[in-house]
Amino acid sequence: MYPGGGSVRAGVESFGFPSHFHDTLHEFPICHVNALLAGALDTEAKDIDADAGQANGDKSNLTQTDPGKAESKEGSPDKEDQSMETSTSTDPAADKEREEREKLREIRGQEKKVKMEAKRKKLAAAAAVLEGRNADGLVIASRFHPCPVLLGLIKFLAPSRPFVVYSQYKEPLIECYTKLREQGGAVSLRLTESWIRHYQVLPNRTHPMLLMSGSGGYLLSGTTVATDTPKTGSTRGEEPAAKRLKLTETTEG
């Protein structure tokens, strides 16, 4: 998961993993998580040529209307201007340069189309993996508030799978802890520190080391469980019947 326009793999690529290892890494923008959960994510191919042709048509219309406006403002051109226009229009160097610019524009358009198609295929593959909701684990280390991120991504985990959330401060993790306890679906919730605290033991006093780093952060960990709630009608039908009290009559002799 990544925010913004694209993921950053500089840290992963520096390890020198083989190419087949990178095939198992899937990228998915976090801004599309709600659309994926709602089933409204569109991963189909779009016609890029039609949009490009429409944009080029608009540009050509602008270029055709601009000379007319210039003529209306400046009046009728002189004979010298007409001779200069005819000489420049018949210049082979200018025509060749124009053709090269058009070819370069077409090549760039094709490259952009190929990149967008590859990005769409990666997005569709990642969405297909997430739609199964059978992930084996979840690790969240983000600069955003962890509560909405955790509540959205924990739905993709299978039951009995671990998850862990990192935050520099414990207050956001306490909020995550409270939300998970309210909605259910997680057990063995633990809020711990992410580093070992070193103590200095002296005669008659013991305290943490004075040169310790105080920005280690905190971790919230837990395990997912299935949250299938039975229907109310079935629970009522399975309730045992109330026992009847047996009354015994006593007769006095």
mmCIF file of C-alpha atoms in Angstrom:
data_model
loop_
_atom_site.group_PDB
_atom_site.id
_atom_site.type_symbol
_atom_site.label_atom_id
_atom_site.label_comp_id
_atom_site.label_asym_id
_atom_site.label_seq_id
_atom_site.Cartn_x
_atom_site.Cartn_y
_atom_site.Cartn_z
ATOM 1 C CA MET A 1 0.000 0.000 0.000
ATOM 2 C CA TYR A 2 1.275 3.437 -0.852
ATOM 3 C CA PRO A 3 -0.074 6.997 -0.876
ATOM 4 C CA GLY A 4 0.447 9.402 -3.743
ATOM 5 C CA GLY A 5 1.236 8.708 -7.376
ATOM 6 C CA GLY A 6 3.484 5.660 -7.038
ATOM 7 C CA SER A 7 5.321 3.383 -4.670
ATOM 8 C CA VAL A 8 8.980 3.768 -3.706
ATOM 9 C CA ARG A 9 11.055 0.574 -3.891
ATOM 10 C CA ALA A 10 14.516 2.020 -3.402
ATOM 11 C CA GLY A 11 15.023 0.156 -0.135
ATOM 12 C CA VAL A 12 13.851 -3.188 -1.544
ATOM 13 C CA GLU A 13 15.859 -2.904 -4.747
ATOM 14 C CA SER A 14 19.069 -2.166 -2.828
ATOM 15 C CA PHE A 15 19.086 -5.728 -1.423
ATOM 16 C CA GLY A 16 19.668 -7.229 -4.863
ATOM 17 C CA PHE A 17 16.834 -9.765 -4.809
ATOM 18 C CA PRO A 18 16.311 -11.898 -7.949
ATOM 19 C CA SER A 19 13.717 -10.873 -10.510
ATOM 20 C CA HIS A 20 11.195 -13.566 -9.556
ATOM 21 C CA PHE A 21 11.118 -12.113 -6.025
ATOM 22 C CA HIS A 22 9.849 -8.783 -7.360
ATOM 23 C CA ASP A 23 7.039 -10.591 -9.180
ATOM 24 C CA THR A 24 5.502 -11.457 -5.804
ATOM 25 C CA LEU A 25 5.358 -7.798 -4.740
ATOM 26 C CA HIS A 26 2.047 -6.118 -5.551
ATOM 27 C CA GLU A 27 1.388 -2.387 -5.374
ATOM 28 C CA PHE A 28 -1.975 -0.858 -4.557
ATOM 29 C CA PRO A 29 -2.817 2.808 -3.841
ATOM 30 C CA ILE A 30 -4.359 3.304 -0.449
ATOM 31 C CA CYS A 31 -6.783 5.887 -1.846
ATOM 32 C CA HIS A 32 -8.608 3.087 -3.746
ATOM 33 C CA VAL A 33 -9.199 0.843 -0.706
ATOM 34 C CA ASN A 34 -12.721 2.141 -0.036
ATOM 35 C CA ALA A 35 -13.656 1.717 -3.703
ATOM 36 C CA LEU A 36 -12.350 -1.863 -3.638
ATOM 37 C CA LEU A 37 -14.310 -2.700 -0.489
ATOM 38 C CA ALA A 38 -17.461 -1.231 -2.021
ATOM 39 C CA GLY A 39 -16.933 -3.119 -5.297
ATOM 40 C CA ALA A 40 -16.775 0.110 -7.317
ATOM 41 C CA LEU A 41 -13.128 -0.059 -8.436
ATOM 42 C CA ASP A 42 -12.778 0.205 -12.233
ATOM 43 C CA THR A 43 -9.724 -1.645 -13.580
ATOM 44 C CA GLU A 44 -10.826 -1.965 -17.214
ATOM 45 C CA ALA A 45 -8.789 -0.560 -20.091
ATOM 46 C CA LYS A 46 -9.741 2.893 -21.319
ATOM 47 C CA ASP A 47 -9.474 4.285 -24.847
ATOM 48 C CA ILE A 48 -6.529 6.660 -24.629
ATOM 49 C CA ASP A 49 -6.352 7.316 -28.392
ATOM 50 C CA ALA A 50 -9.807 8.899 -28.416
ATOM 51 C CA ASP A 51 -8.877 11.320 -25.655
ATOM 52 C CA ALA A 52 -5.587 12.153 -27.356
ATOM 53 C CA GLY A 53 -7.322 12.692 -30.692
ATOM 54 C CA GLN A 54 -9.864 14.985 -29.101
ATOM 55 C CA ALA A 55 -7.085 17.001 -27.464
ATOM 56 C CA ASN A 56 -5.197 17.259 -30.752
ATOM 57 C CA GLY A 57 -8.388 18.365 -32.492
ATOM 58 C CA ASP A 58 -8.891 21.119 -29.964
ATOM 59 C CA LYS A 59 -5.303 22.269 -30.485
ATOM 60 C CA SER A 60 -5.736 22.327 -34.268
ATOM 61 C CA ASN A 61 -8.922 24.363 -33.940
ATOM 62 C CA LEU A 62 -7.079 26.847 -31.772
ATOM 63 C CA THR A 63 -4.239 27.142 -34.257
ATOM 64 C CA GLN A 64 -6.692 27.699 -37.108
ATOM 65 C CA THR A 65 -8.635 30.405 -35.317
ATOM 66 C CA ASP A 66 -5.612 32.309 -34.045
ATOM 67 C CA PRO A 67 -4.374 33.511 -37.485
ATOM 68 C CA GLY A 68 -7.850 34.786 -38.303
ATOM 69 C CA LYS A 69 -7.902 36.858 -35.152
ATOM 70 C CA ALA A 70 -4.462 38.218 -35.933
ATOM 71 C CA GLU A 71 -5.549 39.244 -39.438
ATOM 72 C CA SER A 72 -8.667 40.960 -38.151
ATOM 73 C CA LYS A 73 -6.576 42.967 -35.689
ATOM 74 C CA GLU A 74 -3.715 43.871 -37.976
ATOM 75 C CA GLY A 75 -5.743 44.372 -41.130
ATOM 76 C CA SER A 76 -4.755 43.136 -44.623
ATOM 77 C CA PRO A 77 -1.132 41.917 -44.815
ATOM 78 C CA ASP A 78 1.335 43.605 -47.096
ATOM 79 C CA LYS A 79 2.879 42.047 -50.167
ATOM 80 C CA GLU A 80 6.186 41.624 -48.372
ATOM 81 C CA ASP A 81 4.501 39.631 -45.592
ATOM 82 C CA GLN A 82 2.797 37.404 -48.157
ATOM 83 C CA SER A 83 6.091 36.723 -49.905
ATOM 84 C CA MET A 84 7.738 35.863 -46.578
ATOM 85 C CA GLU A 85 4.920 33.451 -45.674
ATOM 86 C CA THR A 86 5.158 31.663 -49.012
ATOM 87 C CA SER A 87 8.922 31.393 -48.722
ATOM 88 C CA THR A 88 8.756 29.954 -45.196
ATOM 89 C CA SER A 89 5.970 27.514 -46.076
ATOM 90 C CA THR A 90 8.004 26.071 -48.940
ATOM 91 C CA ASP A 91 11.183 25.767 -46.863
ATOM 92 C CA PRO A 92 12.133 22.043 -46.785
ATOM 93 C CA ALA A 93 14.070 22.397 -43.533
ATOM 94 C CA ALA A 94 11.003 23.688 -41.711
ATOM 95 C CA ASP A 95 8.859 20.875 -43.125
ATOM 96 C CA LYS A 96 11.409 18.283 -42.024
ATOM 97 C CA GLU A 97 11.582 19.761 -38.543
ATOM 98 C CA ARG A 98 7.793 19.724 -38.321
ATOM 99 C CA GLU A 99 7.679 16.064 -39.341
ATOM 100 C CA GLU A 100 10.303 15.172 -36.734
ATOM 101 C CA ARG A 101 8.284 16.914 -34.035
ATOM 102 C CA GLU A 102 5.161 15.012 -35.053
ATOM 103 C CA LYS A 103 7.022 11.683 -35.006
ATOM 104 C CA LEU A 104 8.478 12.472 -31.595
ATOM 105 C CA ARG A 105 5.012 13.352 -30.322
ATOM 106 C CA GLU A 106 3.638 10.046 -31.613
ATOM 107 C CA ILE A 107 6.482 8.080 -29.993
ATOM 108 C CA ARG A 108 5.884 9.780 -26.660
ATOM 109 C CA GLY A 109 2.171 9.083 -26.930
ATOM 110 C CA GLN A 110 2.827 5.384 -27.559
ATOM 111 C CA GLU A 111 5.250 5.190 -24.620
ATOM 112 C CA LYS A 112 2.705 6.856 -22.362
ATOM 113 C CA LYS A 113 0.036 4.425 -23.529
ATOM 114 C CA VAL A 114 2.275 1.420 -22.804
ATOM 115 C CA LYS A 115 3.127 2.714 -19.311
ATOM 116 C CA MET A 116 -0.514 3.374 -18.465
ATOM 117 C CA GLU A 117 -1.514 -0.099 -19.674
ATOM 118 C CA ALA A 118 1.225 -1.728 -17.568
ATOM 119 C CA LYS A 119 0.131 0.301 -14.534
ATOM 120 C CA ARG A 120 -3.492 -0.733 -15.099
ATOM 121 C CA LYS A 121 -2.529 -4.423 -15.277
ATOM 122 C CA LYS A 122 -0.571 -4.176 -12.021
ATOM 123 C CA LEU A 123 -3.517 -2.466 -10.356
ATOM 124 C CA ALA A 124 -5.911 -5.162 -11.586
ATOM 125 C CA ALA A 125 -3.589 -7.946 -10.376
ATOM 126 C CA ALA A 126 -3.248 -6.371 -6.921
ATOM 127 C CA ALA A 127 -7.011 -5.835 -6.703
ATOM 128 C CA ALA A 128 -7.621 -9.495 -7.591
ATOM 129 C CA VAL A 129 -5.297 -10.598 -4.784
ATOM 130 C CA LEU A 130 -6.967 -8.313 -2.240
ATOM 131 C CA GLU A 131 -10.499 -9.265 -3.256
ATOM 132 C CA GLY A 132 -9.879 -12.777 -1.956
ATOM 133 C CA ARG A 133 -9.494 -11.313 1.569
ATOM 134 C CA ASN A 134 -7.099 -14.114 2.449
ATOM 135 C CA ALA A 135 -3.960 -12.208 3.457
ATOM 136 C CA ASP A 136 -1.585 -13.906 5.889
ATOM 137 C CA GLY A 137 -0.488 -10.809 7.796
ATOM 138 C CA LEU A 138 -0.646 -7.028 8.061
ATOM 139 C CA VAL A 139 2.122 -4.576 8.971
ATOM 140 C CA ILE A 140 1.294 -0.860 9.160
ATOM 141 C CA ALA A 141 4.009 1.782 9.521
ATOM 142 C CA SER A 142 2.619 5.031 8.145
ATOM 143 C CA ARG A 143 2.857 8.754 8.791
ATOM 144 C CA PHE A 144 -0.952 8.922 8.645
ATOM 145 C CA HIS A 145 -3.242 8.292 11.591
ATOM 146 C CA PRO A 146 -3.206 4.502 12.009
ATOM 147 C CA CYS A 147 -6.839 4.046 13.096
ATOM 148 C CA PRO A 148 -8.650 4.492 9.729
ATOM 149 C CA VAL A 149 -5.834 2.668 7.926
ATOM 150 C CA LEU A 150 -6.063 -0.321 10.268
ATOM 151 C CA LEU A 151 -9.863 -0.523 10.227
ATOM 152 C CA GLY A 152 -9.849 -0.472 6.425
ATOM 153 C CA LEU A 153 -7.023 -2.945 5.789
ATOM 154 C CA ILE A 154 -7.830 -5.476 8.513
ATOM 155 C CA LYS A 155 -10.828 -6.575 6.445
ATOM 156 C CA PHE A 156 -8.460 -8.158 3.901
ATOM 157 C CA LEU A 157 -6.966 -10.533 6.493
ATOM 158 C CA ALA A 158 -8.047 -14.130 6.872
ATOM 159 C CA PRO A 159 -9.065 -15.362 10.347
ATOM 160 C CA SER A 160 -6.316 -16.346 12.803
ATOM 161 C CA ARG A 161 -3.772 -14.055 11.151
ATOM 162 C CA PRO A 162 -1.428 -11.652 12.983
ATOM 163 C CA PHE A 163 -1.243 -7.897 12.503
ATOM 164 C CA VAL A 164 0.964 -5.171 13.964
ATOM 165 C CA VAL A 165 0.728 -1.376 13.846
ATOM 166 C CA TYR A 166 3.600 1.017 14.585
ATOM 167 C CA SER A 167 3.233 4.576 15.813
ATOM 168 C CA GLN A 168 5.646 6.999 17.394
ATOM 169 C CA TYR A 169 3.009 7.916 19.974
ATOM 170 C CA LYS A 170 0.810 5.612 22.036
ATOM 171 C CA GLU A 171 -2.381 7.719 21.941
ATOM 172 C CA PRO A 172 -3.293 6.768 18.322
ATOM 173 C CA LEU A 173 -2.698 3.103 19.153
ATOM 174 C CA ILE A 174 -4.922 3.375 22.217
ATOM 175 C CA GLU A 175 -7.674 4.633 19.913
ATOM 176 C CA CYS A 176 -7.072 1.647 17.599
ATOM 177 C CA TYR A 177 -7.220 -0.677 20.599
ATOM 178 C CA THR A 178 -10.565 0.789 21.694
ATOM 179 C CA LYS A 179 -12.087 0.582 18.210
ATOM 180 C CA LEU A 180 -11.055 -3.048 17.782
ATOM 181 C CA ARG A 181 -12.509 -3.982 21.152
ATOM 182 C CA GLU A 182 -15.790 -2.297 20.228
ATOM 183 C CA GLN A 183 -16.266 -3.824 16.783
ATOM 184 C CA GLY A 184 -14.685 -7.210 17.528
ATOM 185 C CA GLY A 185 -12.781 -9.369 15.082
ATOM 186 C CA ALA A 186 -9.468 -9.276 16.970
ATOM 187 C CA VAL A 187 -8.084 -11.016 20.042
ATOM 188 C CA SER A 188 -4.811 -10.982 21.993
ATOM 189 C CA LEU A 189 -4.475 -7.215 21.621
ATOM 190 C CA ARG A 190 -1.244 -5.935 23.142
ATOM 191 C CA LEU A 191 0.247 -2.449 23.278
ATOM 192 C CA THR A 192 3.998 -2.601 23.822
ATOM 193 C CA GLU A 193 7.103 -0.547 23.253
ATOM 194 C CA SER A 194 9.200 -1.173 20.172
ATOM 195 C CA TRP A 195 12.559 -1.151 21.950
ATOM 196 C CA ILE A 196 14.214 -2.539 25.060
ATOM 197 C CA ARG A 197 14.582 -0.174 27.972
ATOM 198 C CA HIS A 198 18.074 -0.278 29.478
ATOM 199 C CA TYR A 199 18.362 0.428 33.185
ATOM 200 C CA GLN A 200 21.332 1.656 35.126
ATOM 201 C CA VAL A 201 21.673 -0.142 38.452
ATOM 202 C CA LEU A 202 23.486 1.810 41.159
ATOM 203 C CA PRO A 203 23.642 1.440 44.934
ATOM 204 C CA ASN A 204 20.260 2.355 46.442
ATOM 205 C CA ARG A 205 18.886 3.596 43.104
ATOM 206 C CA THR A 206 17.937 2.216 39.702
ATOM 207 C CA HIS A 207 16.838 4.326 36.735
ATOM 208 C CA PRO A 208 16.854 4.196 32.916
ATOM 209 C CA MET A 209 20.010 5.101 31.080
ATOM 210 C CA LEU A 210 20.444 8.840 30.710
ATOM 211 C CA LEU A 211 21.611 8.659 27.087
ATOM 212 C CA MET A 212 18.686 6.558 25.812
ATOM 213 C CA SER A 213 16.664 7.552 22.782
ATOM 214 C CA GLY A 214 13.113 8.465 23.733
ATOM 215 C CA SER A 215 11.608 8.146 20.238
ATOM 216 C CA GLY A 216 11.445 4.385 19.832
ATOM 217 C CA GLY A 217 7.678 4.330 19.337
ATOM 218 C CA TYR A 218 4.988 1.811 20.243
ATOM 219 C CA LEU A 219 3.466 -1.331 18.727
ATOM 220 C CA LEU A 220 -0.107 -2.614 18.710
ATOM 221 C CA SER A 221 -0.335 -6.311 17.868
ATOM 222 C CA GLY A 222 -3.148 -8.832 17.747
ATOM 223 C CA THR A 223 -4.760 -11.742 15.911
ATOM 224 C CA THR A 224 -7.858 -11.679 13.729
ATOM 225 C CA VAL A 225 -10.863 -13.938 14.331
ATOM 226 C CA ALA A 226 -14.030 -14.655 12.372
ATOM 227 C CA THR A 227 -16.960 -12.384 13.226
ATOM 228 C CA ASP A 228 -19.881 -14.385 11.818
ATOM 229 C CA THR A 229 -22.824 -13.580 14.088
ATOM 230 C CA PRO A 230 -25.744 -16.064 14.061
ATOM 231 C CA LYS A 231 -29.231 -14.881 13.191
ATOM 232 C CA THR A 232 -31.673 -13.988 15.950
ATOM 233 C CA GLY A 233 -34.300 -16.455 14.747
ATOM 234 C CA SER A 234 -31.937 -19.412 14.927
ATOM 235 C CA THR A 235 -30.805 -18.489 18.428
ATOM 236 C CA ARG A 236 -34.353 -18.334 19.669
ATOM 237 C CA GLY A 237 -35.136 -21.716 18.161
ATOM 238 C CA GLU A 238 -32.114 -23.291 19.818
ATOM 239 C CA GLU A 239 -32.935 -21.985 23.290
ATOM 240 C CA PRO A 240 -33.959 -24.789 25.667
ATOM 241 C CA ALA A 241 -37.503 -24.841 26.918
ATOM 242 C CA ALA A 242 -38.207 -23.701 30.421
ATOM 243 C CA LYS A 243 -38.483 -26.461 32.968
ATOM 244 C CA ARG A 244 -41.847 -27.090 34.537
ATOM 245 C CA LEU A 245 -42.065 -27.285 38.273
ATOM 246 C CA LYS A 246 -43.713 -30.424 39.595
ATOM 247 C CA LEU A 247 -46.124 -29.716 42.412
ATOM 248 C CA THR A 248 -46.808 -32.423 44.938
ATOM 249 C CA GLU A 249 -49.940 -32.358 47.069
ATOM 250 C CA THR A 250 -49.619 -33.375 50.653
ATOM 251 C CA THR A 251 -52.612 -34.717 52.538
ATOM 252 C CA GLU A 252 -52.898 -34.544 56.248
ATOM 253 C CA GLY A 253 -53.993 -37.753 57.950
#
